[in-house]
Coordinates of C-alpha atoms in Angstrom, one line a residue:
Chain A
M147 CA -12.6 -12.5 38.8
S148 CA -11.9 -11.3 42.3
G149 CA -12.7 -7.6 42.8
G150 CA -14.8 -6.6 39.8
T151 CA -18.6 -6.4 39.7
D152 CA -20.2 -9.4 38.1
F153 CA -22.8 -7.8 35.9
R154 CA -24.2 -11.1 34.8
K155 CA -24.9 -12.3 38.3
L156 CA -26.4 -9.0 39.4
S157 CA -29.0 -9.0 36.6
A158 CA -30.0 -12.6 37.5
V159 CA -30.8 -11.5 41.1
S160 CA -32.9 -8.5 40.0
T161 CA -34.9 -10.8 37.7
A162 CA -35.9 -13.1 40.5
S163 CA -37.2 -10.4 42.7
T164 CA -39.2 -8.6 40.1
A165 CA -41.0 -11.2 38.1
M166 CA -43.5 -9.0 36.4
C167 CA -41.2 -6.3 35.4
F168 CA -39.3 -6.2 32.2
E169 CA -36.2 -8.4 32.5
W170 CA -33.1 -6.4 31.7
P171 CA -30.2 -8.3 30.3
W172 CA -27.0 -8.2 32.2
Q173 CA -25.4 -6.1 29.5
Y174 CA -27.8 -3.3 30.4
N175 CA -25.8 -2.6 33.6
F176 CA -22.4 -3.1 31.8
P177 CA -21.1 0.4 30.9
P178 CA -19.3 -0.7 27.7
F179 CA -22.6 -1.8 26.4
F180 CA -23.3 1.9 25.7
T181 CA -20.2 2.6 23.8
L182 CA -19.9 1.2 20.2
Q183 CA -17.0 -1.2 20.4
P184 CA -14.2 -0.6 17.9
N185 CA -13.2 -4.3 17.8
A186 CA -15.3 -5.9 15.0
D187 CA -15.9 -9.2 16.8
T188 CA -16.8 -7.5 20.0
R189 CA -19.1 -5.1 18.2
Q190 CA -20.9 -7.9 16.5
K191 CA -21.7 -9.5 19.8
Q192 CA -22.6 -6.1 21.3
L193 CA -25.0 -5.4 18.5
A194 CA -26.7 -8.8 18.7
A195 CA -27.3 -8.0 22.4
W196 CA -28.8 -4.6 21.5
C197 CA -31.1 -6.0 18.9
S198 CA -32.3 -8.6 21.3
L199 CA -32.9 -6.0 24.0
A200 CA -34.7 -3.6 21.7
L201 CA -37.0 -6.3 20.4
S202 CA -37.9 -7.8 23.8
Y203 CA -38.4 -4.3 25.2
C204 CA -40.9 -3.4 22.4
R205 CA -42.6 -6.8 22.8
H206 CA -42.9 -6.3 26.6
H207 CA -44.4 -2.9 26.1
K208 CA -46.2 -3.8 22.9
L209 CA -44.5 -1.1 20.9
Y210 CA -44.9 -1.2 17.2
T211 CA -43.5 2.1 16.1
L212 CA -40.5 4.0 17.4
D213 CA -39.3 7.5 17.0
V214 CA -35.6 7.7 16.9
M215 CA -35.5 11.0 18.9
E216 CA -37.8 9.7 21.5
A217 CA -35.9 6.3 21.6
Q218 CA -32.8 8.0 22.9
E219 CA -34.7 9.1 26.0
S220 CA -36.5 5.8 26.5
P221 CA -35.1 3.6 29.3
V222 CA -33.9 1.0 26.7
F223 CA -31.2 3.3 25.4
N224 CA -30.8 5.4 28.5
N225 CA -29.7 3.7 31.7
K226 CA -30.1 6.4 34.4
K227 CA -28.8 4.1 37.1
I228 CA -25.3 3.8 35.6
E229 CA -25.6 7.2 33.8
R230 CA -25.0 5.8 30.4
K231 CA -26.9 6.3 27.2
L232 CA -26.5 5.1 23.7
S233 CA -25.5 7.9 21.3
M234 CA -27.8 8.8 18.4
E235 CA -25.2 7.4 16.0
A236 CA -25.1 4.1 17.9
I237 CA -28.9 3.9 18.0
Q238 CA -28.9 4.3 14.2
V239 CA -26.4 1.4 13.9
V240 CA -28.6 -0.8 16.1
F241 CA -31.7 0.1 14.1
E242 CA -29.9 -0.6 10.8
E243 CA -28.9 -4.0 12.2
L244 CA -32.5 -4.7 13.1
R245 CA -33.6 -3.6 9.6
K246 CA -31.1 -6.1 8.1
K247 CA -32.6 -8.8 10.2
G248 CA -36.1 -8.0 8.9
N249 CA -37.4 -6.7 12.3
L250 CA -37.5 -3.0 11.4
E251 CA -38.8 -0.9 8.6
W252 CA -38.3 2.8 8.1
L253 CA -41.4 5.0 7.8
D254 CA -39.7 8.0 6.2
K255 CA -36.7 8.8 4.2
N256 CA -35.0 10.7 7.0
K257 CA -35.1 7.6 9.1
S258 CA -36.7 9.3 12.0
R259 CA -39.6 6.9 12.5
C260 CA -39.8 3.2 12.1
L261 CA -42.0 0.1 12.4
V262 CA -40.6 -2.5 14.8
M263 CA -41.6 -6.0 14.2
W264 CA -40.6 -8.0 17.2
R265 CA -42.6 -10.7 15.6
R266 CA -42.5 -10.9 11.8
P267 CA -45.9 -11.0 10.0
E268 CA -45.7 -14.7 9.2
E269 CA -45.1 -15.4 12.9
W270 CA -48.2 -13.4 13.9
G271 CA -50.2 -15.1 11.2
K272 CA -49.3 -18.4 12.6
L273 CA -50.3 -17.4 16.1
I274 CA -53.7 -16.1 14.9
Y275 CA -54.4 -19.2 12.8
Q276 CA -53.5 -21.5 15.8
W277 CA -56.0 -19.6 17.9
V278 CA -58.7 -19.8 15.1
S279 CA -58.3 -23.6 14.6
K280 CA -58.0 -24.3 18.4
N281 CA -61.4 -22.6 18.8
G282 CA -63.0 -24.4 15.9
M283 CA -63.6 -21.2 13.9
V284 CA -62.1 -22.2 10.6
N285 CA -64.5 -21.1 7.8
S286 CA -65.8 -18.2 10.0
V287 CA -65.6 -14.6 9.1
F288 CA -64.1 -11.9 11.5
T289 CA -63.8 -8.2 11.3
L290 CA -60.3 -7.0 11.9
Y291 CA -61.5 -5.1 14.9
E292 CA -63.1 -8.2 16.3
L293 CA -59.8 -10.2 16.0
A294 CA -57.6 -7.6 17.6
N295 CA -59.9 -6.0 20.1
G296 CA -62.8 -8.4 20.7
D297 CA -63.5 -10.0 24.0
D298 CA -62.7 -13.5 22.6
T299 CA -59.1 -12.7 21.9
E300 CA -58.4 -11.1 25.2
G301 CA -55.4 -12.7 26.8
E302 CA -54.0 -13.8 23.4
E303 CA -50.7 -12.4 22.4
F304 CA -52.1 -10.8 19.3
H305 CA -54.7 -8.9 21.2
S306 CA -54.5 -5.2 20.5
L307 CA -52.2 -5.8 17.6
E308 CA -51.9 -2.7 15.5
E309 CA -54.1 -2.9 12.4
W310 CA -51.2 -2.5 9.9
M311 CA -49.5 -5.4 11.5
L312 CA -52.7 -7.5 11.8
L313 CA -53.3 -6.8 8.0
R314 CA -49.8 -7.9 7.1
S315 CA -50.1 -11.1 9.2
L316 CA -53.4 -12.0 7.5
Q317 CA -51.8 -11.2 4.1
A318 CA -49.1 -13.7 5.0
L319 CA -51.8 -16.3 5.8
Q320 CA -53.6 -15.4 2.5
T321 CA -50.4 -16.1 0.6
D322 CA -50.4 -19.6 2.2
G323 CA -54.1 -20.1 1.3
K324 CA -55.2 -20.1 4.9
A325 CA -57.2 -16.9 4.9
E326 CA -58.9 -14.4 2.6
I327 CA -59.2 -10.8 3.3
I328 CA -62.6 -9.3 2.4
T329 CA -63.7 -5.7 2.2
M330 CA -66.8 -4.9 4.2
D331 CA -69.0 -1.9 4.6
D332 CA -67.2 -0.4 7.5
G333 CA -63.7 -1.8 7.1
K334 CA -62.0 -5.1 6.4
G335 CA -62.8 -8.6 7.4
V336 CA -61.2 -12.0 7.1
K337 CA -62.3 -15.6 6.5
F338 CA -60.1 -18.4 7.6
F339 CA -59.8 -21.7 5.7
Chain B
M176 CA 29.1 5.3 -42.9
D177 CA 27.5 8.6 -43.9
R178 CA 31.0 10.0 -44.6
F179 CA 31.2 7.9 -47.8
S180 CA 30.2 9.4 -51.1
W181 CA 29.3 7.6 -54.3
S182 CA 32.4 7.4 -56.6
N183 CA 33.2 6.3 -60.1
G184 CA 36.1 4.3 -58.7
L185 CA 38.7 6.1 -60.9
L186 CA 41.8 7.7 -59.3
E187 CA 42.4 11.4 -59.8
I188 CA 45.5 12.8 -61.5
N189 CA 47.7 13.2 -58.4
E190 CA 46.3 10.2 -56.6
T191 CA 48.2 7.0 -56.4
L192 CA 46.9 3.6 -55.3
V193 CA 48.7 2.3 -52.2
I194 CA 47.1 -1.1 -51.6
Q195 CA 44.0 -3.0 -52.3
Q196 CA 42.5 -5.9 -50.4
R197 CA 39.7 -8.4 -51.3
G198 CA 37.1 -9.8 -49.0
V199 CA 36.4 -6.7 -47.0
R200 CA 33.1 -6.0 -45.3
L201 CA 32.1 -2.6 -44.1
Y202 CA 30.5 -1.9 -40.7
D203 CA 28.6 1.2 -39.9
G204 CA 29.8 1.5 -36.3
D205 CA 28.9 -1.8 -34.7
D206 CA 26.3 -2.8 -37.3
K207 CA 27.0 -4.6 -40.5
A208 CA 26.7 -2.2 -43.4
K209 CA 23.9 -2.9 -46.0
L210 CA 26.6 -3.6 -48.5
D211 CA 28.1 -6.9 -49.4
V212 CA 31.7 -8.0 -49.3
G213 CA 34.0 -6.1 -51.6
V214 CA 37.4 -4.7 -52.3
A215 CA 39.0 -2.1 -50.1
L216 CA 41.4 0.3 -51.9
L217 CA 43.7 2.7 -50.1
S218 CA 45.0 5.6 -52.2
T219 CA 47.2 8.5 -51.2
H220 CA 44.0 10.5 -50.8
R221 CA 41.1 8.3 -50.2
L222 CA 39.7 5.1 -48.8
I223 CA 37.7 3.5 -51.6
W224 CA 35.4 0.4 -51.5
R225 CA 34.0 -1.4 -54.4
D226 CA 31.4 -4.1 -54.6
V227 CA 32.9 -7.4 -55.8
Q228 CA 30.0 -8.2 -58.1
N229 CA 28.6 -4.9 -59.1
H230 CA 31.5 -2.6 -60.0
E231 CA 29.1 0.3 -60.4
C232 CA 28.7 0.2 -56.7
C233 CA 31.7 2.1 -55.5
I234 CA 32.1 4.5 -52.6
A235 CA 34.9 6.7 -51.3
M236 CA 35.9 8.8 -48.4
P237 CA 38.8 11.3 -48.1
L238 CA 41.6 10.2 -45.7
S239 CA 41.5 13.7 -44.1
Q240 CA 38.2 12.5 -42.5
I241 CA 40.1 10.0 -40.4
I242 CA 40.8 11.0 -36.8
L243 CA 42.5 7.8 -35.7
F244 CA 42.2 4.0 -36.3
E245 CA 43.0 0.9 -34.4
E246 CA 43.3 -2.8 -35.0
Q247 CA 40.8 -5.3 -33.6
A248 CA 42.2 -8.8 -33.4
A249 CA 40.3 -11.8 -34.8
G250 CA 38.4 -14.0 -32.5
I251 CA 36.5 -17.3 -32.8
G252 CA 34.3 -16.9 -35.8
K253 CA 35.2 -13.2 -36.0
S254 CA 37.5 -11.7 -38.7
A255 CA 40.2 -9.2 -37.8
K256 CA 39.0 -5.6 -38.1
I257 CA 40.3 -2.1 -38.4
V258 CA 38.2 0.5 -36.5
I259 CA 38.4 3.9 -38.1
H260 CA 37.2 6.9 -36.2
L261 CA 35.9 9.8 -38.3
Q262 CA 35.3 13.4 -38.1
E263 CA 31.9 14.9 -38.5
T264 CA 30.4 14.8 -41.9
P265 CA 31.3 17.9 -44.0
V266 CA 28.3 20.1 -44.7
N267 CA 28.5 20.0 -48.4
K268 CA 29.4 16.3 -48.8
E269 CA 28.4 14.5 -52.0
P270 CA 25.6 11.9 -51.5
G271 CA 26.5 8.4 -50.5
P272 CA 24.8 5.1 -49.5
Y273 CA 24.0 6.4 -46.0
Q274 CA 22.2 9.7 -45.4
N275 CA 23.2 9.8 -41.8
S276 CA 24.5 7.4 -39.2
K277 CA 24.5 7.4 -35.4
Y278 CA 28.1 6.2 -35.4
S279 CA 31.2 8.3 -35.8
F280 CA 33.3 5.3 -36.7
I281 CA 33.3 2.5 -39.3
K282 CA 35.0 -0.9 -39.3
L283 CA 36.7 -2.8 -42.1
S284 CA 36.3 -6.5 -41.5
F285 CA 38.9 -8.6 -43.3
K286 CA 37.3 -11.9 -44.4
E287 CA 40.3 -12.9 -46.4
H288 CA 43.1 -11.5 -44.2
G289 CA 45.5 -8.8 -45.3
Q290 CA 44.6 -6.6 -42.4
I291 CA 48.2 -6.3 -41.1
E292 CA 49.5 -5.0 -44.4
F293 CA 46.5 -2.7 -44.9
H294 CA 46.9 -1.3 -41.4
R295 CA 50.6 -0.7 -41.9
R296 CA 50.0 1.2 -45.2
L297 CA 47.2 3.2 -43.7
T298 CA 49.4 4.2 -40.9
E299 CA 52.0 5.2 -43.4
E300 CA 49.6 7.3 -45.4
M301 CA 48.1 8.9 -42.4
T302 CA 51.6 10.0 -41.3
R303 CA 52.8 11.2 -44.7
K304 CA 49.6 13.1 -45.4
R305 CA 50.3 13.2 -49.1
W306 CA 46.8 14.5 -49.8
E307 CA 47.9 17.8 -48.3
N308 CA 50.8 18.4 -50.6
T309 CA 49.2 17.3 -53.8
P310 CA 45.5 18.2 -53.7
V311 CA 43.5 16.5 -56.3
S312 CA 40.7 18.3 -58.2
Q313 CA 37.0 17.3 -57.8
P314 CA 35.3 15.7 -56.1
I315 CA 37.5 15.1 -53.1
S316 CA 38.5 18.6 -52.6
A317 CA 34.9 19.6 -52.0
G318 CA 34.6 20.4 -48.4
T319 CA 37.6 18.5 -47.4
S320 CA 40.2 21.1 -48.0
S321 CA 38.6 23.4 -45.6
Q322 CA 38.3 20.6 -43.2
A323 CA 42.0 19.8 -43.6
G324 CA 42.9 23.0 -41.8
R325 CA 41.1 22.0 -38.7
T326 CA 42.5 18.5 -38.8
R327 CA 46.0 19.9 -38.9
A328 CA 45.4 22.2 -36.1
V329 CA 44.1 19.4 -33.9
G330 CA 46.0 16.5 -35.2
I331 CA 46.4 13.1 -33.7
V332 CA 48.2 14.6 -30.7
G333 CA 45.3 17.0 -30.1
I334 CA 42.9 14.1 -30.3
E335 CA 44.9 12.1 -27.9
R336 CA 45.0 15.0 -25.6
K337 CA 41.3 15.3 -25.8
I338 CA 40.9 11.7 -25.0
E339 CA 43.3 12.0 -22.1
E340 CA 41.2 14.9 -20.8
K341 CA 38.1 12.9 -21.0
R342 CA 39.7 10.0 -19.2
K343 CA 40.8 12.4 -16.4
E344 CA 37.3 13.8 -16.1
T345 CA 35.8 10.3 -15.9
D346 CA 38.4 9.5 -13.3
K347 CA 37.4 12.5 -11.3
N348 CA 33.8 11.7 -11.5
I349 CA 34.3 8.2 -10.2
C350 CA 36.5 9.5 -7.4
E351 CA 33.8 11.9 -6.3
A352 CA 31.2 9.2 -6.5
F353 CA 33.3 7.0 -4.2
E354 CA 33.9 9.9 -1.9
D355 CA 30.1 10.2 -1.4
L356 CA 29.9 6.5 -0.8
S357 CA 32.6 6.6 1.8
K358 CA 30.9 9.5 3.5
L359 CA 27.8 7.4 3.6
M360 CA 29.7 4.5 5.0
V361 CA 31.1 6.7 7.8
K362 CA 27.5 7.8 8.5
A363 CA 26.4 4.1 8.7
K364 CA 29.2 3.4 11.0
E365 CA 28.0 6.2 13.2
M366 CA 24.6 4.8 13.2
V367 CA 25.9 1.4 14.2
E368 CA 27.9 2.9 17.1
L369 CA 24.9 4.9 18.1
S370 CA 22.5 2.0 18.3
R371 CA 25.1 0.1 20.3
S372 CA 25.6 3.0 22.7
I373 CA 21.9 3.4 23.1
A374 CA 21.6 -0.3 24.0
N375 CA 24.5 0.1 26.4
K376 CA 23.1 3.2 28.0
I377 CA 19.9 1.5 28.6
K378 CA 21.8 -1.5 30.0
D379 CA 24.0 0.8 32.2
K380 CA 20.9 2.5 33.6
Q381 CA 19.5 -0.8 34.5
G382 CA 19.5 0.3 38.1
D383 CA 17.2 3.1 37.3
I384 CA 14.9 1.5 34.8
S385 CA 15.0 -2.2 35.8
E386 CA 11.6 -1.8 37.3
D387 CA 10.3 -0.5 34.1
E388 CA 11.8 -3.4 32.4
E389 CA 10.2 -5.8 34.8
R390 CA 6.9 -4.3 34.3
G391 CA 6.9 -3.2 30.7
G392 CA 10.2 -3.9 29.1
M393 CA 9.5 -0.9 26.9
M394 CA 10.2 2.7 26.8
A395 CA 8.7 5.4 24.6
L396 CA 11.1 6.7 22.0
T397 CA 10.7 10.2 23.3
E398 CA 12.0 8.9 26.7
V399 CA 14.8 7.2 25.1
Y400 CA 15.6 10.4 23.2
C401 CA 15.8 12.4 26.5
L402 CA 17.8 9.7 28.2
V403 CA 20.4 9.3 25.5
N404 CA 20.8 13.1 25.0
R405 CA 21.0 13.7 28.7
A406 CA 23.7 11.1 28.9
R407 CA 25.6 12.6 26.0
G408 CA 25.3 16.1 27.3
M409 CA 27.1 17.6 24.3
E410 CA 26.7 16.8 20.7
L411 CA 23.1 16.1 21.0
L412 CA 21.5 13.5 18.8
S413 CA 18.8 14.5 16.3
P414 CA 15.5 12.6 16.4
E415 CA 16.1 11.2 13.0
D416 CA 19.4 9.8 13.9
L417 CA 17.9 8.2 17.0
V418 CA 15.1 6.5 15.0
N419 CA 17.6 5.3 12.4
A420 CA 19.8 3.9 15.1
C421 CA 16.9 2.1 16.6
K422 CA 15.9 0.7 13.3
M423 CA 19.3 -1.1 13.3
F424 CA 18.7 -3.0 16.5
E425 CA 17.5 -6.0 14.6
S426 CA 20.3 -6.2 12.1
L427 CA 22.9 -5.7 14.8
K428 CA 21.3 -8.5 16.8
L429 CA 20.9 -6.3 19.9
P430 CA 18.3 -7.3 22.5
L431 CA 16.1 -4.3 21.8
R432 CA 13.5 -3.6 19.1
L433 CA 11.8 -0.6 17.8
R434 CA 8.1 -1.0 17.8
V435 CA 5.5 1.2 16.2
F436 CA 2.0 0.9 17.6
D437 CA -1.1 1.4 15.4
S438 CA -1.4 4.9 16.8
G439 CA 2.1 5.7 15.5
V440 CA 3.6 5.8 19.0
M441 CA 7.1 4.4 18.8
V442 CA 8.7 2.5 21.6
V443 CA 12.0 0.7 22.3
Q444 CA 11.1 -2.7 23.6
L445 CA 13.1 -5.5 25.2
Q446 CA 13.2 -8.3 22.7
S447 CA 12.6 -10.8 25.4
H448 CA 9.3 -9.2 26.2
S449 CA 6.5 -10.8 24.4
E450 CA 3.2 -9.3 23.3
E451 CA 1.2 -12.2 24.8
E452 CA 2.6 -11.4 28.2
M453 CA 1.8 -7.8 27.8
I454 CA -1.8 -8.5 26.8
A455 CA -2.2 -11.1 29.6
S456 CA -1.0 -8.7 32.2
A457 CA -3.3 -6.0 31.0
L458 CA -6.3 -8.4 31.2
D459 CA -5.2 -9.5 34.6
N460 CA -5.0 -6.0 36.0
V461 CA -8.3 -4.9 34.5
T462 CA -10.1 -8.0 35.7
D463 CA -8.6 -7.6 39.1
K464 CA -9.8 -4.0 39.4
G465 CA -13.1 -4.4 37.5
S466 CA -12.2 -1.7 35.1
L467 CA -9.2 0.6 34.5
T468 CA -8.4 3.9 32.7
A469 CA -5.0 4.3 31.1
E470 CA -4.0 6.6 34.0
E471 CA -4.9 4.1 36.7
F472 CA -3.1 1.4 34.8
A473 CA -0.1 3.6 34.5
K474 CA 0.0 4.2 38.2
L475 CA -0.4 0.5 38.8
L476 CA 2.5 -0.4 36.6
G477 CA 4.7 2.7 37.1
L478 CA 4.7 3.1 33.4
S479 CA 3.9 6.2 31.3
V480 CA 0.2 6.8 30.6
L481 CA 1.0 6.7 26.9
L482 CA 2.4 3.2 27.0
S483 CA -0.2 2.0 29.4
K484 CA -2.9 3.1 27.0
E485 CA -1.1 1.3 24.1
R486 CA -1.2 -1.9 26.1
L487 CA -4.9 -1.6 26.9
L488 CA -5.6 -0.9 23.2
L489 CA -3.6 -3.9 22.3
A490 CA -5.6 -6.1 24.6
E491 CA -8.8 -4.6 23.2
K492 CA -7.6 -5.3 19.7
V493 CA -7.2 -9.0 20.4
G494 CA -10.7 -9.0 22.0
H495 CA -9.7 -9.4 25.7
L496 CA -11.0 -6.0 26.7
C497 CA -13.8 -3.6 25.7
R498 CA -14.3 0.0 26.3
D499 CA -16.6 2.4 28.0
D500 CA -16.2 5.9 26.4
S501 CA -18.2 8.3 28.5
V502 CA -17.9 11.9 29.8
E503 CA -15.8 10.4 32.6
G504 CA -13.2 9.3 30.2
L505 CA -12.1 6.2 28.5
R506 CA -12.3 3.1 30.7
F507 CA -11.5 -0.5 29.9
Y508 CA -13.4 -3.5 31.0
P509 CA -12.9 -7.2 30.6
N510 CA -14.7 -8.2 27.4
L511 CA -17.8 -9.8 28.8
F512 CA -19.5 -9.7 25.4
S513 CA -17.2 -12.4 24.2
T514 CA -17.2 -14.5 27.3
A515 CA -20.9 -14.3 28.0

């Protein structure tokens, strides 16, 4: 490749200089990334890259729900630098792909809002249980608020996890016999085994 | 067979027996009649047949019903036959073994020979027409006398004339059919000449289009059309003729091919020019420039925009290129998705 811009190298450079910022994949600066590719093989690879970008972006910004209309204006799908944005139609395709992979659930019939699970409930459950056993708190009881927002869990990845997601994670643990969700006066709690 | 009526087998007053022959089987047209082998009797007035076992089973037909008859020689395992062509069944005919038949002829099959003599006597009787001079009473006269008039008017000559007319008509039809065919052949010949001349013209113009050939080895059919018609000046070619002529490149083993792209765009292409080369050159050019639109690629190659786009699409189809479709237009990039 002699004259053309190497998109992959460019993105590596920007990563090194901005360590704390979200790391955009090289595709983000590649204009064809924002056009749904007609070639089936190419499209498959393109969609895989989109799924990965959408999930890592949500994870970086701790986003759990997305509004499709808003998503189009969000930097993920709208690269102002190269003046390319993913069409509504293409976003729907990407979201559908995420749904198939089990990372997305629609919240309404019109498919205007969705839950994004950049970590599936089982994965979250595993993380929480690891933290519990590491701190010798098996057989202890927690309120859900304590788990997600308490001082003890600050710095943990599941800190400030949205309650619906936290509940699902604990349900996954309950299925494995590692936790039991209990109803308390002012909400829900959990006991780990 | 439906011309036969049941009969008591007795001769009428004026009727004389001419000949009788054993071992005769009747055929309804080409099919064996549902009657066994029996005796065939020829009288001056009628053709009579009687079952050899059951003498009650007897049928007859007036000779006036006969139009003409012919001999059919014996073959291996086949008895000699006399084929007798008959007139239409009279309206008020007496009932017989057959209500109706799809055939207008019967056959007498001679199992025990005698057909030569039978044929000779039948010919004789048909010439003499003795039934006309000495009409018998019932039942033969019923319906047949009125028929006789028509028979006389037409006669064997009339029938022969009719057959001759029919033959002539068939002849004419066949001639016409062949005429159409030869017209078609002339047309095909024209097509062959046309495709040759197109190939030659393109070859002759090599000075003008050699660069195109080097770069693309292809020309849109519309360009070919203009080129050929400009060269002809008069007697312009129709688009259909051109397409048909180009379709014959292959069968004529000319070094050109008609190619239809997925989009429906048709081009005439040098046979030597391979698709792989075309794709490879598209990828090279795009990689070299980073990205290309069809217009830019066309300028680069000196090729028409239409054909340049087809090449880019071809390279995209095989996965070497991908597209950026924005407000600025359609632009092709190397397919980094696949190589990443």
